[in-house]
């Protein structure tokens, strides 16, 4: 299969490129390096050093014999994206190329507007380019579990639910209530994709994925193949942040009461889930929504797991419950359905508690490097502040 990966330089895009090449697929990567630039903008860097894309492609060839083609390009420029898809004619396009940080989208008006335009325009361009070139191309679009928010009802995997309002029945899109401008862009994308499917029968898999953690996949067998690993308050996700905090001796930054529950999965499990969705497309012309996570955990449970893992390495670390900089429930019901991936054979065995000791070990060699960005760890971006709003 020929697979184009938009956002191939990212935390997920690079290991997915390796996974798909390992499976014998032809991979074409596209990226404009926005994440590298935006992480620098907030005064941080990946904890684990990563090579330039040119050198990554070379390392993948030298170490595994993979041949990857790469285009530098911004997918919000329609002509750029159209030209690449027309030239390559992929069977599948995996779309990761969005601004993916919730805190970054909440910094101020400029960052909110950038997130809205980058994410929504990129997806609209992809829909139109595919309609023009070949509507049979399967779009694998990365959304997020955060589209749903934390409702007090079970979260269905289906994009539609049956409702009765004032005695009349109809089908509506599954209710969503996101918790940042970033998360809302994914809801808007989903609505746009649903409409494109209704209007033109584009074939799509819309993935609702929970937060990913970890450093390892089967193909990352050498330092030269590492994926990025962010840990600052804007770009780091919670498990990766707690790991780095423990190594740097910073009490784990649990926001609020720590009862926030999300559906977590390791980098390896994310790759396996994505491989299954790419290799098993839905029926041509249909829209498939897939929830993607492995275990439901609260912040307090994660803190406990990382504390225990750090202890195995002789590190005694506390937990600091700080004022929550975000607007979110920190005690709530959470019960998302997950059927599509298990039906395709997704049954991961290892849990965060099994993987955490190795995770701490993997970041320890970079302690001095991470320490340089120490002041970028405590949260500064606050959802309640509306800088530049007036
Ligand atoms: P990432 O920021 O590391 O990767 C995204 C890549 O897209 C980056 O390399 C960036 O440079 C590129 N990009 C952004 N805008 C672009 C544009 N206009 N043109 C071309 N390239 C562009 O993020 P990630 O963690 O790898 O996430 C990948 C996708 O998965 C994102 O859409 C994210 O929202 C989603 N997601 C991530 C997680 C997670 O925990 N990391 C969980 C759920 C969903
Ligand atoms: N949190 C803490 N302490 C921290 C950092 C975060 O308690 O130091 C809490 C947050 O308040 C939140 C939870 O951890 O309740 C998850 O936050 P996160 O930063 O790990 O993840 P989030 O901002 O939701 O975003 C990440 C990715 C995003 C993806 C999303 C999946 O950056 O691209 O869409 O995970 S989900 O959360 O399911 O929407």
Tab-separated table of C-alpha atoms and ligand atoms in Angstrom:
chain	number	residue	atom	x	y	z
A	1	UNK	CA	0.000	0.000	0.000
A	2	UNK	CA	1.184	3.546	-0.692
A	3	UNK	CA	0.617	5.724	2.395
A	4	UNK	CA	1.151	9.468	2.676
A	5	UNK	CA	1.691	10.752	6.221
A	6	UNK	CA	0.935	14.435	6.767
A	7	UNK	CA	2.868	15.475	9.904
A	8	UNK	CA	5.556	12.791	9.406
A	9	UNK	CA	8.128	14.680	11.504
A	10	UNK	CA	5.961	14.563	14.645
A	11	UNK	CA	5.874	12.444	17.802
A	12	UNK	CA	3.438	10.008	16.158
A	13	UNK	CA	4.190	10.662	12.479
A	14	UNK	CA	7.818	9.552	12.580
A	15	UNK	CA	7.260	6.205	14.379
A	16	UNK	CA	4.225	5.502	12.176
A	17	UNK	CA	6.397	6.072	9.086
A	18	UNK	CA	8.826	3.463	10.464
A	19	UNK	CA	6.029	1.017	11.408
A	20	UNK	CA	4.402	1.161	7.988
A	21	UNK	CA	7.731	0.796	6.160
A	22	UNK	CA	8.512	-2.216	8.409
A	23	UNK	CA	5.231	-3.720	7.157
A	24	UNK	CA	6.405	-3.277	3.568
A	25	UNK	CA	4.282	-0.230	2.731
A	26	UNK	CA	5.605	2.641	0.650
A	27	UNK	CA	5.653	5.809	2.792
A	28	UNK	CA	5.674	9.437	1.678
A	29	UNK	CA	6.094	11.970	4.468
A	30	UNK	CA	4.997	15.616	4.454
A	31	UNK	CA	5.709	18.220	7.147
A	32	UNK	CA	6.406	21.951	7.490
A	33	UNK	CA	8.330	21.553	10.804
A	34	UNK	CA	5.824	23.773	12.635
A	35	UNK	CA	6.168	21.778	15.873
A	36	UNK	CA	9.968	22.077	15.986
A	37	UNK	CA	9.523	25.859	15.589
A	38	UNK	CA	6.657	26.247	18.091
A	39	UNK	CA	8.444	24.255	20.812
A	40	UNK	CA	11.457	26.576	20.393
A	41	UNK	CA	9.084	29.562	20.502
A	42	UNK	CA	8.003	28.630	24.056
A	43	UNK	CA	11.673	28.290	25.083
A	44	UNK	CA	11.870	24.505	25.134
A	45	UNK	CA	13.092	21.486	23.179
A	46	UNK	CA	12.530	17.753	22.902
A	47	UNK	CA	14.003	15.996	25.981
A	48	UNK	CA	15.432	13.328	23.703
A	49	UNK	CA	17.519	14.759	20.849
A	50	UNK	CA	16.129	14.097	17.372
A	51	UNK	CA	17.817	14.269	13.982
A	52	UNK	CA	16.813	16.557	11.121
A	53	UNK	CA	14.317	14.935	8.735
A	54	UNK	CA	17.041	14.547	6.115
A	55	UNK	CA	19.178	12.577	8.570
A	56	UNK	CA	16.185	10.604	9.880
A	57	UNK	CA	15.412	9.385	6.384
A	58	UNK	CA	19.077	8.447	5.934
A	59	UNK	CA	19.185	6.642	9.309
A	60	UNK	CA	16.031	4.664	8.446
A	61	UNK	CA	17.747	3.552	5.258
A	62	UNK	CA	21.103	2.717	6.915
A	63	UNK	CA	19.629	0.909	9.938
A	64	UNK	CA	16.555	-0.835	8.515
A	65	UNK	CA	16.963	-0.503	4.737
A	66	UNK	CA	13.734	1.560	4.454
A	67	UNK	CA	13.270	4.007	1.564
A	68	UNK	CA	11.193	6.967	2.652
A	69	UNK	CA	10.310	9.905	0.450
A	70	UNK	CA	9.757	13.268	2.131
A	71	UNK	CA	8.291	16.620	1.041
A	72	UNK	CA	8.661	19.804	3.076
A	73	UNK	CA	5.338	21.616	2.706
A	74	UNK	CA	2.545	23.454	4.494
A	75	UNK	CA	-0.792	21.707	3.943
A	76	UNK	CA	-2.740	24.930	4.552
A	77	UNK	CA	-1.461	25.944	1.096
A	78	UNK	CA	-3.934	24.149	-1.176
A	79	UNK	CA	-1.654	24.205	-4.236
A	80	UNK	CA	1.205	22.604	-2.283
A	81	UNK	CA	-0.920	19.748	-0.914
A	82	UNK	CA	-2.751	19.183	-4.199
A	83	UNK	CA	0.519	18.925	-6.133
A	84	UNK	CA	2.040	16.371	-3.732
A	85	UNK	CA	-1.070	14.154	-3.686
A	86	UNK	CA	-1.427	14.377	-7.471
A	87	UNK	CA	2.209	13.446	-7.988
A	88	UNK	CA	2.186	10.530	-5.525
A	89	UNK	CA	-1.384	9.156	-5.868
A	90	UNK	CA	-1.407	7.392	-2.448
A	91	UNK	CA	-3.965	4.752	-1.460
A	92	UNK	CA	-4.236	6.265	2.026
A	93	UNK	CA	-3.457	9.651	3.567
A	94	UNK	CA	-2.868	9.726	7.334
A	95	UNK	CA	-3.542	13.243	8.583
A	96	UNK	CA	-1.594	14.254	11.719
A	97	UNK	CA	-0.519	17.708	10.478
A	98	UNK	CA	-2.213	19.937	13.031
A	99	UNK	CA	-1.218	22.190	15.933
A	100	UNK	CA	-1.694	19.611	18.684
A	101	UNK	CA	-1.148	21.437	21.980
A	102	UNK	CA	-4.154	22.542	24.051
A	103	UNK	CA	-2.098	25.032	26.136
A	104	UNK	CA	-0.502	26.539	22.982
A	105	UNK	CA	-3.986	27.254	21.619
A	106	UNK	CA	-4.921	29.028	24.883
A	107	UNK	CA	-1.910	31.417	25.065
A	108	UNK	CA	-3.658	34.405	23.433
A	109	UNK	CA	-5.747	35.503	20.430
A	110	UNK	CA	-2.886	35.004	17.957
A	111	UNK	CA	-2.244	31.419	19.045
A	112	UNK	CA	-5.960	30.592	19.142
A	113	UNK	CA	-6.440	31.950	15.608
A	114	UNK	CA	-3.369	30.134	14.306
A	115	UNK	CA	-4.620	26.844	15.777
A	116	UNK	CA	-8.092	27.344	14.263
A	117	UNK	CA	-6.802	28.233	10.811
A	118	UNK	CA	-3.935	25.748	10.637
A	119	UNK	CA	-6.069	22.786	11.705
A	120	UNK	CA	-9.377	23.499	9.995
A	121	UNK	CA	-7.938	24.770	6.702
A	122	UNK	CA	-5.485	21.846	6.453
A	123	UNK	CA	-8.349	19.360	6.743
A	124	UNK	CA	-10.577	21.241	4.282
A	125	UNK	CA	-7.690	21.347	1.785
A	126	UNK	CA	-7.196	17.610	2.168
A	127	UNK	CA	-10.905	16.918	1.539
A	128	UNK	CA	-10.896	19.051	-1.636
A	129	UNK	CA	-7.580	17.720	-2.970
A	130	UNK	CA	-8.809	14.147	-2.591
A	131	UNK	CA	-12.173	14.942	-4.171
A	132	UNK	CA	-10.334	16.442	-7.125
A	133	UNK	CA	-7.648	13.786	-7.541
A	134	UNK	CA	-9.241	10.515	-6.426
A	135	UNK	CA	-12.196	10.311	-4.013
A	136	UNK	CA	-11.339	6.644	-3.338
A	137	UNK	CA	-8.256	7.609	-1.290
A	138	UNK	CA	-8.815	6.602	2.352
A	139	UNK	CA	-8.310	9.506	4.778
A	140	UNK	CA	-7.133	8.399	8.223
A	141	UNK	CA	-7.760	11.555	10.223
A	142	UNK	CA	-6.413	11.933	13.743
A	143	UNK	CA	-8.983	13.499	16.028
A	144	UNK	CA	-9.021	13.232	19.812
A	145	UNK	CA	-10.990	11.714	22.690
A	146	UNK	CA	-11.069	15.285	24.020
A	147	UNK	CA	-13.706	16.128	21.390
A	148	UNK	CA	-16.273	14.540	23.705
A	149	UNK	CA	-15.191	16.332	26.864
A	150	UNK	CA	-16.207	14.466	30.012
A	151	UNK	CA	-19.991	13.984	29.739
A	152	UNK	CA	-22.088	12.384	32.440
A	153	UNK	CA	-23.215	9.678	29.981
A	154	UNK	CA	-21.421	6.753	28.297
A	155	UNK	CA	-19.483	8.020	25.252
A	156	UNK	CA	-20.619	6.103	22.156
A	157	UNK	CA	-18.176	5.331	19.351
A	158	UNK	CA	-20.849	5.986	16.736
A	159	UNK	CA	-20.865	9.489	15.212
A	160	UNK	CA	-24.681	9.606	15.553
A	161	UNK	CA	-27.150	9.071	18.388
A	162	UNK	CA	-30.946	8.792	18.393
A	163	UNK	CA	-32.730	11.478	20.416
A	164	UNK	CA	-36.253	12.476	21.300
A	165	UNK	CA	-36.897	16.196	21.816
A	166	UNK	CA	-40.409	17.365	22.762
A	167	UNK	CA	-41.819	14.020	21.694
A	168	UNK	CA	-40.188	13.970	18.221
A	169	UNK	CA	-37.381	11.555	17.313
A	170	UNK	CA	-34.339	12.086	15.093
A	171	UNK	CA	-30.617	11.239	14.693
A	172	UNK	CA	-28.108	13.886	15.655
A	173	UNK	CA	-24.326	13.926	15.777
A	174	UNK	CA	-22.979	12.596	19.080
A	175	UNK	CA	-22.862	15.542	21.503
A	176	UNK	CA	-19.386	16.972	22.013
A	177	UNK	CA	-18.002	19.601	24.346
A	178	UNK	CA	-14.257	20.141	24.029
A	179	UNK	CA	-12.016	21.798	26.629
A	180	UNK	CA	-9.633	24.058	24.658
A	181	UNK	CA	-9.515	25.875	21.315
A	182	UNK	CA	-7.251	23.080	20.099
A	183	UNK	CA	-9.727	20.356	21.076
A	184	UNK	CA	-12.556	22.354	19.432
A	185	UNK	CA	-10.645	22.387	16.104
A	186	UNK	CA	-10.920	18.594	16.126
A	187	UNK	CA	-14.705	18.818	16.674
A	188	UNK	CA	-14.952	21.261	13.762
A	189	UNK	CA	-12.833	18.900	11.614
A	190	UNK	CA	-15.128	15.995	12.489
A	191	UNK	CA	-18.207	17.999	11.498
A	192	UNK	CA	-16.535	19.003	8.221
A	193	UNK	CA	-15.533	15.415	7.450
A	194	UNK	CA	-19.032	14.132	8.261
A	195	UNK	CA	-20.492	16.703	5.892
A	196	UNK	CA	-17.982	15.830	3.132
A	197	UNK	CA	-18.901	12.176	3.578
A	198	UNK	CA	-22.600	12.978	3.333
A	199	UNK	CA	-22.118	15.200	0.285
A	200	UNK	CA	-19.426	13.313	-1.643
A	201	UNK	CA	-18.956	9.896	-0.009
A	202	UNK	CA	-15.312	10.363	0.879
A	203	UNK	CA	-13.881	7.343	2.707
A	204	UNK	CA	-12.684	8.312	6.170
A	205	UNK	CA	-11.538	6.915	9.476
A	206	UNK	CA	-11.847	9.573	12.166
A	207	UNK	CA	-9.806	8.517	15.195
A	208	UNK	CA	-10.644	9.692	18.706
A	209	UNK	CA	-7.344	9.048	20.463
A	210	UNK	CA	-6.477	9.655	24.107
A	211	UNK	CA	-3.104	11.026	25.329
A	212	UNK	CA	-0.084	8.991	24.206
A	213	UNK	CA	3.035	8.367	26.314
A	214	UNK	CA	6.388	6.676	25.849
A	215	UNK	CA	9.606	6.589	23.920
A	216	UNK	CA	9.663	3.157	22.336
A	217	UNK	CA	8.319	1.264	19.365
A	218	UNK	CA	9.621	-1.948	17.804
A	219	UNK	CA	11.408	-0.018	15.073
A	220	UNK	CA	13.114	2.577	17.322
A	221	UNK	CA	16.194	0.426	17.819
A	222	UNK	CA	18.836	3.145	17.641
A	223	UNK	CA	19.338	6.666	19.049
A	224	UNK	CA	19.192	8.017	15.502
A	225	UNK	CA	15.583	6.831	15.177
A	226	UNK	CA	14.163	8.436	18.334
A	227	UNK	CA	10.916	10.376	18.151
A	228	UNK	CA	10.500	13.751	19.834
A	229	UNK	CA	9.635	13.774	23.561
A	230	UNK	CA	8.204	17.033	24.878
A	231	UNK	CA	7.880	17.854	28.557
A	232	UNK	CA	7.416	21.625	28.952
A	233	UNK	CA	4.087	23.023	30.222
A	234	UNK	CA	2.855	23.825	26.716
A	235	UNK	CA	3.961	20.826	24.642
A	236	UNK	CA	4.465	18.010	27.156
A	237	UNK	CA	1.596	15.587	27.776
A	238	UNK	CA	1.002	14.493	31.332
A	239	UNK	CA	2.713	11.084	31.555
A	240	UNK	CA	5.803	12.247	29.687
A	241	UNK	CA	5.887	15.356	31.885
A	242	UNK	CA	5.615	13.362	35.139
A	243	UNK	CA	8.461	11.102	33.964
A	244	UNK	CA	10.781	14.052	33.332
A	245	UNK	CA	9.682	15.791	36.550
A	246	UNK	CA	10.578	12.698	38.562
A	247	UNK	CA	14.047	12.528	36.988
A	248	UNK	CA	14.613	16.254	37.658
A	249	UNK	CA	13.346	15.976	41.264
A	250	UNK	CA	10.339	18.257	40.650
A	251	UNK	CA	7.185	17.188	42.565
A	252	UNK	CA	4.660	15.815	40.058
A	253	UNK	CA	2.424	18.622	38.847
A	254	UNK	CA	-1.081	17.215	39.396
A	255	UNK	CA	-3.604	19.874	38.340
A	256	UNK	CA	-6.513	20.402	40.729
A	257	UNK	CA	-7.914	17.415	42.626
A	258	UNK	CA	-6.292	15.002	40.130
A	259	UNK	CA	-9.515	13.129	39.421
A	260	UNK	CA	-9.407	13.952	35.677
A	261	UNK	CA	-9.767	10.660	33.785
A	262	UNK	CA	-8.597	10.116	30.202
A	263	UNK	CA	-7.970	7.077	27.985
A	264	UNK	CA	-4.197	6.578	27.754
A	265	UNK	CA	-2.070	4.448	25.462
A	266	UNK	CA	1.636	3.892	24.832
A	267	UNK	CA	3.431	4.987	21.674
A	268	UNK	CA	3.801	1.330	20.652
A	269	UNK	CA	0.067	0.662	21.108
A	270	UNK	CA	-0.803	3.825	19.196
A	271	UNK	CA	1.331	2.604	16.268
A	272	UNK	CA	-0.299	-0.816	16.306
A	273	UNK	CA	-3.806	0.673	16.413
A	274	UNK	CA	-2.984	3.015	13.533
A	275	UNK	CA	-1.461	0.208	11.478
A	276	UNK	CA	-4.658	-1.820	11.904
A	277	UNK	CA	-6.843	1.106	10.815
A	278	UNK	CA	-4.635	1.849	7.784
A	279	UNK	CA	-4.457	-1.789	6.668
A	280	UNK	CA	-8.189	-2.399	7.211
A	281	UNK	CA	-10.039	0.501	5.600
A	282	UNK	CA	-13.802	0.891	6.007
A	283	UNK	CA	-16.133	0.177	3.120
A	284	UNK	CA	-15.469	2.588	0.248
A	285	UNK	CA	-17.544	5.766	0.615
A	286	UNK	CA	-18.168	5.332	4.341
A	287	UNK	CA	-17.257	7.279	7.497
A	288	UNK	CA	-15.825	5.246	10.402
A	289	UNK	CA	-15.246	6.675	13.866
A	290	UNK	CA	-12.833	4.790	16.144
A	291	UNK	CA	-12.092	5.474	19.801
A	292	UNK	CA	-8.418	4.734	20.494
A	293	UNK	CA	-7.075	4.138	24.003
A	294	UNK	CA	-5.939	1.280	26.208
A	295	UNK	CA	-6.736	2.147	29.832
A	296	UNK	CA	-8.723	4.745	31.702
A	297	UNK	CA	-6.663	6.419	34.424
A	298	UNK	CA	-6.967	9.470	36.639
A	299	UNK	CA	-4.124	11.942	37.197
A	300	UNK	CA	-3.773	10.640	40.767
A	301	UNK	CA	-3.412	7.060	39.498
A	302	UNK	CA	-0.780	8.163	36.959
A	303	UNK	CA	1.134	10.054	39.643
A	304	UNK	CA	1.125	6.884	41.750
A	305	UNK	CA	2.438	4.784	38.825
A	306	UNK	CA	5.272	7.236	38.070
A	307	UNK	CA	6.152	7.598	41.765
A	308	UNK	CA	6.531	3.804	42.021
A	309	UNK	CA	8.576	3.625	38.803
A	310	UNK	CA	10.885	6.423	39.995
A	311	UNK	CA	11.317	4.628	43.327
A	312	UNK	CA	12.677	1.574	41.457
A	313	UNK	CA	15.441	3.913	40.244
A	314	UNK	CA	16.084	5.225	43.753
A	315	UNK	CA	14.126	8.466	43.257
A	316	UNK	CA	11.672	9.578	45.949
A	317	UNK	CA	9.310	12.085	44.415
A	318	UNK	CA	6.262	13.872	45.849
A	319	UNK	CA	3.068	15.083	44.192
A	320	UNK	CA	2.014	18.732	44.231
A	321	UNK	CA	-1.675	19.390	43.737
A	322	UNK	CA	-1.642	22.867	42.243
A	323	UNK	CA	-4.440	25.190	41.182
A	324	UNK	CA	-5.717	23.813	37.869
A	325	UNK	CA	-4.667	26.200	35.064
A	326	UNK	CA	-7.307	24.593	32.805
A	327	UNK	CA	-11.086	24.792	32.794
A	328	UNK	CA	-12.079	21.137	33.215
A	329	UNK	CA	-13.851	18.860	35.678
A	330	UNK	CA	-11.371	17.278	38.067
A	331	UNK	CA	-13.891	14.705	39.388
A	332	UNK	CA	-16.253	13.200	36.844
A	333	UNK	CA	-17.865	10.166	35.203
A	334	UNK	CA	-15.998	8.763	32.170
A	335	UNK	CA	-17.007	5.685	30.199
A	336	UNK	CA	-16.112	5.691	26.477
A	337	UNK	CA	-17.034	2.763	24.269
A	338	UNK	CA	-14.293	0.971	22.294
A	339	UNK	CA	-15.351	-1.689	19.783
A	340	UNK	CA	-13.877	-0.876	16.356
A	341	UNK	CA	-10.213	-1.508	17.222
A	342	UNK	CA	-10.784	-4.684	19.292
A	343	UNK	CA	-12.841	-6.037	16.361
A	344	UNK	CA	-9.740	-5.531	14.180
A	345	UNK	CA	-7.582	-7.473	16.664
A	346	UNK	CA	-6.309	-4.695	18.945
A	347	UNK	CA	-5.775	-6.307	22.384
A	348	UNK	CA	-2.710	-4.724	24.060
A	349	UNK	CA	-1.430	-6.556	27.115
A	350	UNK	CA	1.059	-4.134	28.644
A	351	UNK	CA	-0.276	-1.301	30.777
A	352	UNK	CA	1.263	1.968	31.991
A	353	UNK	CA	2.326	0.302	35.245
A	354	UNK	CA	4.310	-2.297	33.217
A	355	UNK	CA	6.005	0.272	30.992
A	356	UNK	CA	6.721	3.133	33.414
A	357	UNK	CA	9.990	1.851	34.895
A	358	UNK	CA	11.520	1.593	31.423
A	359	UNK	CA	10.149	5.028	30.561
A	360	UNK	CA	11.942	6.641	33.506
A	361	UNK	CA	15.125	4.776	32.528
A	362	UNK	CA	14.875	5.991	28.922
A	363	UNK	CA	14.843	9.696	29.833
A	364	UNK	CA	17.478	9.512	32.605
A	365	UNK	CA	20.485	9.882	30.247
A	366	UNK	CA	19.098	13.284	29.153
A	367	UNK	CA	18.883	14.781	32.647
A	368	UNK	CA	21.403	17.591	31.985
A	369	UNK	CA	19.710	18.499	28.691
A	370	UNK	CA	16.243	18.583	30.318
A	371	UNK	CA	17.548	20.593	33.244
A	372	UNK	CA	18.376	23.452	30.851
A	373	UNK	CA	14.634	23.896	30.281
A	374	UNK	CA	13.671	23.380	33.926
A	375	UNK	CA	11.949	26.757	34.256
A	376	UNK	CA	9.601	25.806	31.411
A	377	UNK	CA	8.019	22.970	33.401
A	378	UNK	CA	5.634	24.593	35.907
A	379	UNK	CA	2.346	25.692	34.299
A	380	UNK	CA	2.083	29.327	33.159
A	381	UNK	CA	-0.564	29.067	30.457
A	382	UNK	CA	-3.887	29.649	32.182
A	383	UNK	CA	-7.280	29.042	30.568
A	384	UNK	CA	-8.836	31.871	32.624
A	385	UNK	CA	-6.449	34.535	31.291
A	386	UNK	CA	-7.610	36.245	28.112
A	387	UNK	CA	-4.507	38.147	27.048
A	388	UNK	CA	-4.993	40.171	23.856
A	389	UNK	CA	-8.730	39.565	24.033
A	390	UNK	CA	-9.609	43.261	24.296
B	1	LIG	P1	3.296	16.669	16.675
B	1	LIG	O1	3.117	18.135	16.853
B	1	LIG	O2	4.540	16.046	17.196
B	1	LIG	O3	3.111	16.286	15.143
B	1	LIG	C1	2.345	17.034	14.230
B	1	LIG	C2	3.210	17.299	13.007
B	1	LIG	O4	2.447	18.032	12.044
B	1	LIG	C3	4.421	18.163	13.356
B	1	LIG	O5	5.603	17.570	12.902
B	1	LIG	C4	4.140	19.501	12.663
B	1	LIG	O6	5.317	20.146	12.228
B	1	LIG	C5	3.254	19.072	11.502
B	1	LIG	N1	2.353	20.150	11.030
B	1	LIG	C6	1.538	20.950	11.744
B	1	LIG	N2	0.882	21.804	10.949
B	1	LIG	C7	1.276	21.516	9.675
B	1	LIG	C8	0.963	22.072	8.411
B	1	LIG	N3	0.104	23.094	8.274
B	1	LIG	N4	1.558	21.546	7.310
B	1	LIG	C9	2.431	20.511	7.424
B	1	LIG	N5	2.788	19.958	8.601
B	1	LIG	C10	2.207	20.461	9.718
B	1	LIG	O7	2.023	15.978	17.354
B	1	LIG	P2	1.753	14.435	17.624
B	1	LIG	O8	1.784	14.235	19.097
B	1	LIG	O9	2.583	13.594	16.742
B	1	LIG	O10	0.236	14.340	17.175
B	1	LIG	C11	-0.121	13.959	15.867
B	1	LIG	C12	-1.626	14.109	15.694
B	1	LIG	O11	-2.290	13.296	16.660
B	1	LIG	C13	-2.117	15.533	15.941
B	1	LIG	O12	-3.149	15.818	15.031
B	1	LIG	C14	-2.647	15.488	17.365
B	1	LIG	O13	-3.642	16.446	17.533
B	1	LIG	C15	-3.175	14.076	17.469
B	1	LIG	N6	-3.168	13.471	18.812
B	1	LIG	C16	-2.026	13.415	19.543
B	1	LIG	C17	-2.033	12.812	20.788
B	1	LIG	C18	-0.808	12.764	21.666
B	1	LIG	O14	-0.931	12.429	22.852
B	1	LIG	N7	0.375	13.070	21.155
B	1	LIG	C19	-3.233	12.232	21.269
B	1	LIG	C20	-4.391	12.306	20.487
B	1	LIG	C21	-4.354	12.916	19.257
B	2	LIG	N1	-2.357	17.468	33.531
B	2	LIG	C1	-1.915	17.503	34.847
B	2	LIG	N2	-0.628	17.891	35.057
B	2	LIG	C2	0.229	18.221	34.043
B	2	LIG	C3	-0.240	18.185	32.720
B	2	LIG	C4	-1.547	17.803	32.499
B	2	LIG	O1	-2.638	17.204	35.797
B	2	LIG	O2	1.394	18.564	34.319
B	2	LIG	C5	-3.737	17.018	33.256
B	2	LIG	C6	-4.560	17.998	32.432
B	2	LIG	O3	-5.138	18.971	33.246
B	2	LIG	C7	-5.570	17.058	31.767
B	2	LIG	C8	-4.787	15.749	31.590
B	2	LIG	O4	-3.638	15.858	32.428
B	2	LIG	O5	-6.632	16.803	32.623
B	2	LIG	C9	-4.313	15.500	30.174
B	2	LIG	O6	-3.527	16.610	29.766
B	2	LIG	P1	-2.371	16.446	28.668
B	2	LIG	O7	-1.605	17.725	28.611
B	2	LIG	O8	-1.625	15.193	28.893
B	2	LIG	O9	-3.234	16.180	27.359
B	2	LIG	P2	-4.161	17.153	26.508
B	2	LIG	O10	-3.916	18.581	26.772
B	2	LIG	O11	-5.579	16.672	26.651
B	2	LIG	O12	-3.652	16.863	25.040
B	2	LIG	C10	-2.974	15.671	24.648
B	2	LIG	C11	-2.365	15.945	23.287
B	2	LIG	C12	-3.489	16.255	22.291
B	2	LIG	C13	-4.494	15.119	22.305
B	2	LIG	C14	-5.030	14.843	23.708
B	2	LIG	C15	-5.880	13.585	23.802
B	2	LIG	O13	-1.455	17.045	23.368
B	2	LIG	O14	-2.923	16.440	21.010
B	2	LIG	O15	-5.569	15.467	21.479
B	2	LIG	O16	-3.891	14.591	24.589
B	2	LIG	S1	-7.258	13.796	24.879
B	2	LIG	O17	-6.749	14.249	26.178
B	2	LIG	O18	-7.943	12.542	25.007
B	2	LIG	O19	-8.092	14.821	24.285
